Amino acid sequence: MKQSYLLARYKNLAAFTALVLPALTLSSALAQTCPTNVPHITGTWTVLPYQMPINPISANLLPNGKVLIVAGSENDASNNSRGAESYRGAVWDPSGTNESSISVQNLTYDVFCSGTATLFDGRSLIVGGTSDYSFTGENRASIFNPVTSQYVQSQNMLDGRWYATATALADGRIMAMSGLTQTGGTSRTIEIYDLQRAGAGWNPPTSVPFTPPLYPRLELLPGGRVFYTGHGSGGSNANAWIFDPATGGWTQSAPTTRNRSYGSSVLLPLLPPGYVPRVMNFGGGSPATSSTDIIDLSVVTPSYTAGPNMSTGRIQMNAVILPNGKILAEGGSVNNESPDTPAKTADLYDPVTNTMDSAGTAAYSRLYHSTALLLPDATVVSTGSNPGNRGSYEPAIEIYTPSYLYDSNDHLITTNRPQITGLPFSGPIHYGVPFSVSYSSTSPISSAVLIRPGSATHASDMEQRLIGLCDGTSPCSASGNTLSLATPSDGSIAPPGYYMLFLVDSAGVPSKASFIQLTPNSYSLAPPRGTITAPSGDVTITAGSAINFGTGTTASRYSWVFPGGTPTTSTAQNPGNVTFGVPGTYTISLTVIDATGNSDPSPPTRRVTVLPTSPDFSITVGPAAQEVIPGGRATYAVTVAPLSGFTGTVNLSVGSESGFPTGITSGGFSPPSISTGGSSTLTMQTSTSTVPYALSLTITGTSGTISHMASTTLLINLAPPAALTATAGDAQVSLSWPASIGASGYHVKRAMIDGGPYETFACPSGTSIVDTGLVNGTTYYYTVSAAYTGGPDAGGESASSVQARAMPQRGTPTPPAAPTGLSTRSNRPRTIDLHWIQSSTPAVTSNGVYRRLMNGGTYPTSPTYTINANTSFRDSQVSRGVGYCYEVTAINTNGQSGPSNESCATTK
């Protein structure tokens, strides 16, 4: 329906006003239809109007405020099979408003279920991955550069590591622990990556005196040792342990109290002056426990003691530390990979009072492969979950806005929020250095904290930690609008790297973050920069050929990495010829290191494309994802490129590991095959009954014994309501909108300012609502979005409708409420019987019956039939075997109501 149609539809009524439902106060509307979130007490959960185009197995906050998604084969074995070229990652810009805010790129090997930690220069080290789905571990590692958005393979580890934990150490090195090896056993070694270690990169492995679980929960302690909680993904050990990176030795620590498999752990805030290290474990096990326990590692004989219980048991959960020091515990379920309602309600732990409170209710269950991260604006993103069949996942993205961003009237705080206006440095800063922060705030600043950007996967965040710079125990020193602070004393409190600096005022409201970079005191503040002089650009060669490499840069040390080459590394300024024997695409890098140990944070690269010696082809597909509404179709361009004289015919097919769900079919390829090289168009079709969903598609090209694959994603989301009408009444506004295909409900939002910010105040399942208890003479602004919640992998929310506005006025007549419960059925040939519940408004004189064709029809502007007030009607002016849809309105002297729910039937 168009807005003009909605207006015209009611013009025939002398006392026209828009539709209304029985009067509801704002509070009762929330209680009846929306999750019971009270913004200034619990915070709120909001679904974004676009979806995640790849399965977000791992999410990592970058120092530019964007989020790195590391997915690899995306839990889809067909993407890991021989000939697959479909390993993927993505970068999401949280400031974006639509699907274009997420960019997807292909990777050269499978980083599925890897571990990620951040190097001191802000690049992400991705450790291990999946060699194959038997499951065996990948021993490769890669570095993602947020400046260039480029993945560069680093030196290989000795052990393969699938489900490994990566942990930043006090000196900026990265420790890798556990993971399944190349033969499928659990690694019992520690390998440490060191940018200063030119050539090898990784230190020789040291042994672990026990068999750890996968993804062991690790925390760096003040003093430089690493605490293993005793828990991980898939199991727990009888004891916690402490690792000393300086010696490679281990010390047994406290006994664990229970199995906390796939629970979460958090290093509680490190606050001055003592920086007492306490670690807290949440949930885990299946059936999952709601319990928590805490260990104080500053005492002579540490032991776990019980903390407060969460509101429900949680396995496959996430725990996120907030700028006020509280911990958000969200997602999970009591039984592993089985969604339940209680776990949609999050908990909030307060380490000061040692209490647990509600953090509101989310729209979606977040289970296996879900992630959650603190964002620089002090909100939390929650995304992912694929407990169902491989090849599908939950694409909806939710944002948790904590209660500290709402005032006591439940309005979002926008202007009265602290703001960092200036820092005296723009580059890295050493430890133990005083610095000042310029700010603006309507309230005094009560604390300043550093939070390390998170790296979340498999219920574990490998990076997050909060370090207090000033707070109640070490009061903040401010003069005017300048705060005097100092960086932490050493890297064991805050490992080298980037941190979010938040200021929190006396009302508990945090600023948006500014990023600062801590670098070891021995390092120069100006890093070296290298260049590659030979070759002068990217190169394409045939397998078995050699390329000459060299640099004119003068440095203390040189670290070349040649993936796919022989040799694989070099420490020479000019390594000379490197031979590439295996076809593929390789990124060569040079890291120069100066005399202080500092290294180039953005190493130069060359791309080497190695062609096969016999005819072959490559296959690509684009775009990386297509979003359609139920009943829509999506097209993808599939391109085959001939290599080394290939002249064969490539036959194309599409599938998903678990098949296509109901309502999704392939429309085939046009043309179905490609000779030598060229393009084909794949069409994917959906029906109006298809639910919002994300489906991984694997496109396979086959020519004789040669087969290659590429992947993309089909996203099904909802269209926003096509229009919104707002009609003023006495201290109320009546809102109505046309239905969106596939919606299970709607989120109605209100603002006091033209253009927002909007706040959701009602979540009806129908297409009308009355906003009551308003102030006459005040203009209110509204939008509405369509939403769907369903099975464990289904869900989404549309963009918002156009804005509508209205100013309530005293004495405005109120039209009747809409009829409800409309049902339709064809009991006899060429007839359809309608039944409904009459409007709850007294003195209804007649009903309007509107009819349209089920497939593509639109409702007329005036009723198809106007009948005396009733609760049933038989339509005999219909054709046999045709589908029709109906809506019913109520009419009295004040006007016509909005439509009832829609109901459709096909005649006999």
mmCIF file of C-alpha atoms in Angstrom, residues 606-764:
data_model
loop_
_atom_site.group_PDB
_atom_site.id
_atom_site.type_symbol
_atom_site.label_atom_id
_atom_site.label_comp_id
_atom_site.label_asym_id
_atom_site.label_seq_id
_atom_site.Cartn_x
_atom_site.Cartn_y
_atom_site.Cartn_z
ATOM 1 C CA ARG A 606 53.627 -7.731 -3.251
ATOM 2 C CA ARG A 607 50.953 -10.021 -4.666
ATOM 3 C CA VAL A 608 52.275 -13.019 -6.558
ATOM 4 C CA THR A 609 49.860 -14.962 -8.770
ATOM 5 C CA VAL A 610 51.213 -18.395 -9.653
ATOM 6 C CA LEU A 611 49.544 -20.011 -12.638
ATOM 7 C CA PRO A 612 49.327 -23.805 -13.087
ATOM 8 C CA THR A 613 51.514 -25.524 -15.655
ATOM 9 C CA SER A 614 48.497 -27.334 -17.143
ATOM 10 C CA PRO A 615 45.129 -25.872 -18.213
ATOM 11 C CA ASP A 616 42.834 -24.904 -15.340
ATOM 12 C CA PHE A 617 40.280 -22.265 -14.457
ATOM 13 C CA SER A 618 39.229 -20.072 -11.545
ATOM 14 C CA ILE A 619 35.692 -19.229 -10.455
ATOM 15 C CA THR A 620 34.357 -16.178 -8.634
ATOM 16 C CA VAL A 621 30.880 -15.011 -7.638
ATOM 17 C CA GLY A 622 29.540 -11.604 -6.784
ATOM 18 C CA PRO A 623 28.248 -9.817 -4.921
ATOM 19 C CA ALA A 624 29.291 -11.337 -1.589
ATOM 20 C CA ALA A 625 25.650 -11.294 -0.477
ATOM 21 C CA GLN A 626 22.257 -10.323 -1.841
ATOM 22 C CA GLU A 627 19.322 -9.266 0.321
ATOM 23 C CA VAL A 628 15.726 -9.796 -0.800
ATOM 24 C CA ILE A 629 12.296 -9.678 0.815
ATOM 25 C CA PRO A 630 10.058 -12.775 0.978
ATOM 26 C CA GLY A 631 8.782 -13.469 -2.509
ATOM 27 C CA GLY A 632 11.745 -11.731 -4.107
ATOM 28 C CA ARG A 633 14.566 -13.092 -6.205
ATOM 29 C CA ALA A 634 18.298 -12.436 -6.197
ATOM 30 C CA THR A 635 20.827 -12.712 -8.990
ATOM 31 C CA TYR A 636 24.558 -13.350 -8.789
ATOM 32 C CA ALA A 637 27.261 -13.012 -11.431
ATOM 33 C CA VAL A 638 29.422 -16.131 -11.696
ATOM 34 C CA THR A 639 32.662 -15.645 -13.617
ATOM 35 C CA VAL A 640 34.991 -18.326 -14.926
ATOM 36 C CA ALA A 641 38.497 -17.248 -15.923
ATOM 37 C CA PRO A 642 40.672 -19.605 -18.035
ATOM 38 C CA LEU A 643 44.198 -20.281 -16.787
ATOM 39 C CA SER A 644 47.200 -21.624 -18.700
ATOM 40 C CA GLY A 645 45.365 -22.259 -21.965
ATOM 41 C CA PHE A 646 42.155 -23.760 -20.568
ATOM 42 C CA THR A 647 39.523 -24.254 -23.304
ATOM 43 C CA GLY A 648 37.061 -26.650 -21.669
ATOM 44 C CA THR A 649 33.406 -26.303 -20.707
ATOM 45 C CA VAL A 650 32.593 -25.543 -17.076
ATOM 46 C CA ASN A 651 29.244 -26.834 -15.825
ATOM 47 C CA LEU A 652 27.731 -24.835 -12.959
ATOM 48 C CA SER A 653 25.710 -25.911 -9.929
ATOM 49 C CA VAL A 654 24.646 -24.356 -6.631
ATOM 50 C CA GLY A 655 23.927 -25.875 -3.238
ATOM 51 C CA SER A 656 24.219 -25.495 0.507
ATOM 52 C CA GLU A 657 25.577 -28.128 2.861
ATOM 53 C CA SER A 658 22.195 -28.731 4.520
ATOM 54 C CA GLY A 659 20.087 -28.067 1.440
ATOM 55 C CA PHE A 660 17.695 -25.227 0.760
ATOM 56 C CA PRO A 661 15.016 -24.513 3.374
ATOM 57 C CA THR A 662 11.336 -24.371 2.490
ATOM 58 C CA GLY A 663 10.552 -21.438 0.249
ATOM 59 C CA ILE A 664 14.028 -21.085 -1.285
ATOM 60 C CA THR A 665 14.788 -22.581 -4.689
ATOM 61 C CA SER A 666 17.372 -22.161 -7.395
ATOM 62 C CA GLY A 667 16.212 -20.603 -10.616
ATOM 63 C CA GLY A 668 19.300 -21.991 -12.310
ATOM 64 C CA PHE A 669 22.181 -20.485 -14.261
ATOM 65 C CA SER A 670 21.930 -18.569 -17.489
ATOM 66 C CA PRO A 671 23.781 -19.977 -19.334
ATOM 67 C CA PRO A 672 24.093 -23.268 -17.400
ATOM 68 C CA SER A 673 27.687 -23.754 -18.528
ATOM 69 C CA ILE A 674 30.586 -21.603 -19.682
ATOM 70 C CA SER A 675 32.988 -22.535 -22.459
ATOM 71 C CA THR A 676 36.620 -21.455 -21.988
ATOM 72 C CA GLY A 677 35.740 -18.399 -19.911
ATOM 73 C CA GLY A 678 32.964 -15.908 -19.319
ATOM 74 C CA SER A 679 30.031 -15.171 -17.032
ATOM 75 C CA SER A 680 26.712 -16.689 -16.062
ATOM 76 C CA THR A 681 23.829 -15.367 -13.974
ATOM 77 C CA LEU A 682 22.543 -17.409 -11.039
ATOM 78 C CA THR A 683 18.989 -16.696 -9.900
ATOM 79 C CA MET A 684 17.763 -17.639 -6.422
ATOM 80 C CA GLN A 685 14.027 -17.524 -5.764
ATOM 81 C CA THR A 686 12.033 -17.100 -2.567
ATOM 82 C CA SER A 687 8.319 -17.389 -1.834
ATOM 83 C CA THR A 688 6.139 -15.076 0.231
ATOM 84 C CA SER A 689 6.255 -17.695 2.996
ATOM 85 C CA THR A 690 10.069 -17.632 3.204
ATOM 86 C CA VAL A 691 11.174 -16.407 6.605
ATOM 87 C CA PRO A 692 14.041 -13.951 7.167
ATOM 88 C CA TYR A 693 17.127 -16.103 7.007
ATOM 89 C CA ALA A 694 20.767 -16.306 5.955
ATOM 90 C CA LEU A 695 21.795 -19.123 3.649
ATOM 91 C CA SER A 696 25.339 -19.872 2.537
ATOM 92 C CA LEU A 697 25.480 -20.746 -1.165
ATOM 93 C CA THR A 698 28.304 -22.772 -2.679
ATOM 94 C CA ILE A 699 28.714 -22.394 -6.440
ATOM 95 C CA THR A 700 30.627 -25.256 -8.048
ATOM 96 C CA GLY A 701 32.207 -25.208 -11.467
ATOM 97 C CA THR A 702 33.201 -28.600 -12.919
ATOM 98 C CA SER A 703 35.087 -29.460 -16.081
ATOM 99 C CA GLY A 704 36.011 -33.116 -16.301
ATOM 100 C CA THR A 705 38.141 -33.907 -13.244
ATOM 101 C CA ILE A 706 38.706 -30.241 -12.404
ATOM 102 C CA SER A 707 36.387 -28.639 -9.872
ATOM 103 C CA HIS A 708 36.458 -25.235 -8.157
ATOM 104 C CA MET A 709 34.029 -23.548 -5.787
ATOM 105 C CA ALA A 710 33.119 -20.080 -4.616
ATOM 106 C CA SER A 711 30.582 -18.917 -2.048
ATOM 107 C CA THR A 712 28.105 -16.143 -1.478
ATOM 108 C CA THR A 713 25.119 -15.546 0.783
ATOM 109 C CA LEU A 714 21.391 -15.182 0.264
ATOM 110 C CA LEU A 715 19.855 -12.887 2.882
ATOM 111 C CA ILE A 716 16.082 -12.742 3.300
ATOM 112 C CA ASN A 717 14.895 -9.706 5.234
ATOM 113 C CA LEU A 718 11.706 -7.693 5.528
ATOM 114 C CA ALA A 719 10.612 -4.631 3.581
ATOM 115 C CA PRO A 720 9.780 -1.602 5.715
ATOM 116 C CA PRO A 721 6.112 -0.702 5.949
ATOM 117 C CA ALA A 722 5.333 1.214 2.769
ATOM 118 C CA ALA A 723 3.731 4.124 4.600
ATOM 119 C CA LEU A 724 2.814 5.397 8.041
ATOM 120 C CA THR A 725 -0.150 7.592 8.945
ATOM 121 C CA ALA A 726 -0.352 9.498 12.221
ATOM 122 C CA THR A 727 -3.634 11.148 13.244
ATOM 123 C CA ALA A 728 -3.900 13.351 16.276
ATOM 124 C CA GLY A 729 -6.556 12.882 18.927
ATOM 125 C CA ASP A 730 -7.077 14.275 22.393
ATOM 126 C CA ALA A 731 -3.775 13.543 24.189
ATOM 127 C CA GLN A 732 -3.150 10.675 21.807
ATOM 128 C CA VAL A 733 -1.977 9.811 18.299
ATOM 129 C CA SER A 734 -3.443 6.984 16.211
ATOM 130 C CA LEU A 735 -0.904 5.214 13.997
ATOM 131 C CA SER A 736 -1.473 2.794 11.133
ATOM 132 C CA TRP A 737 0.608 1.256 8.375
ATOM 133 C CA PRO A 738 0.291 -1.435 5.689
ATOM 134 C CA ALA A 739 1.553 -4.933 6.454
ATOM 135 C CA SER A 740 5.027 -6.055 5.406
ATOM 136 C CA ILE A 741 5.174 -9.533 3.880
ATOM 137 C CA GLY A 742 6.563 -12.055 6.370
ATOM 138 C CA ALA A 743 6.499 -9.817 9.440
ATOM 139 C CA SER A 744 5.592 -11.401 12.767
ATOM 140 C CA GLY A 745 5.403 -8.009 14.461
ATOM 141 C CA TYR A 746 6.325 -4.354 14.294
ATOM 142 C CA HIS A 747 8.429 -1.935 16.316
ATOM 143 C CA VAL A 748 6.824 1.480 16.669
ATOM 144 C CA LYS A 749 9.197 4.308 17.524
ATOM 145 C CA ARG A 750 8.677 7.850 18.753
ATOM 146 C CA ALA A 751 10.850 10.962 18.842
ATOM 147 C CA MET A 752 10.467 14.452 20.215
ATOM 148 C CA ILE A 753 12.766 15.880 17.540
ATOM 149 C CA ASP A 754 12.285 15.835 13.773
ATOM 150 C CA GLY A 755 14.481 12.982 12.478
ATOM 151 C CA GLY A 756 15.077 11.343 15.866
ATOM 152 C CA PRO A 757 16.608 9.828 17.879
ATOM 153 C CA TYR A 758 13.654 7.451 18.070
ATOM 154 C CA GLU A 759 12.724 5.213 20.982
ATOM 155 C CA THR A 760 10.658 2.049 20.595
ATOM 156 C CA PHE A 761 7.500 2.240 22.683
ATOM 157 C CA ALA A 762 5.260 -0.502 21.259
ATOM 158 C CA CYS A 763 5.716 -3.854 19.519
ATOM 159 C CA PRO A 764 2.295 -4.896 18.168
#
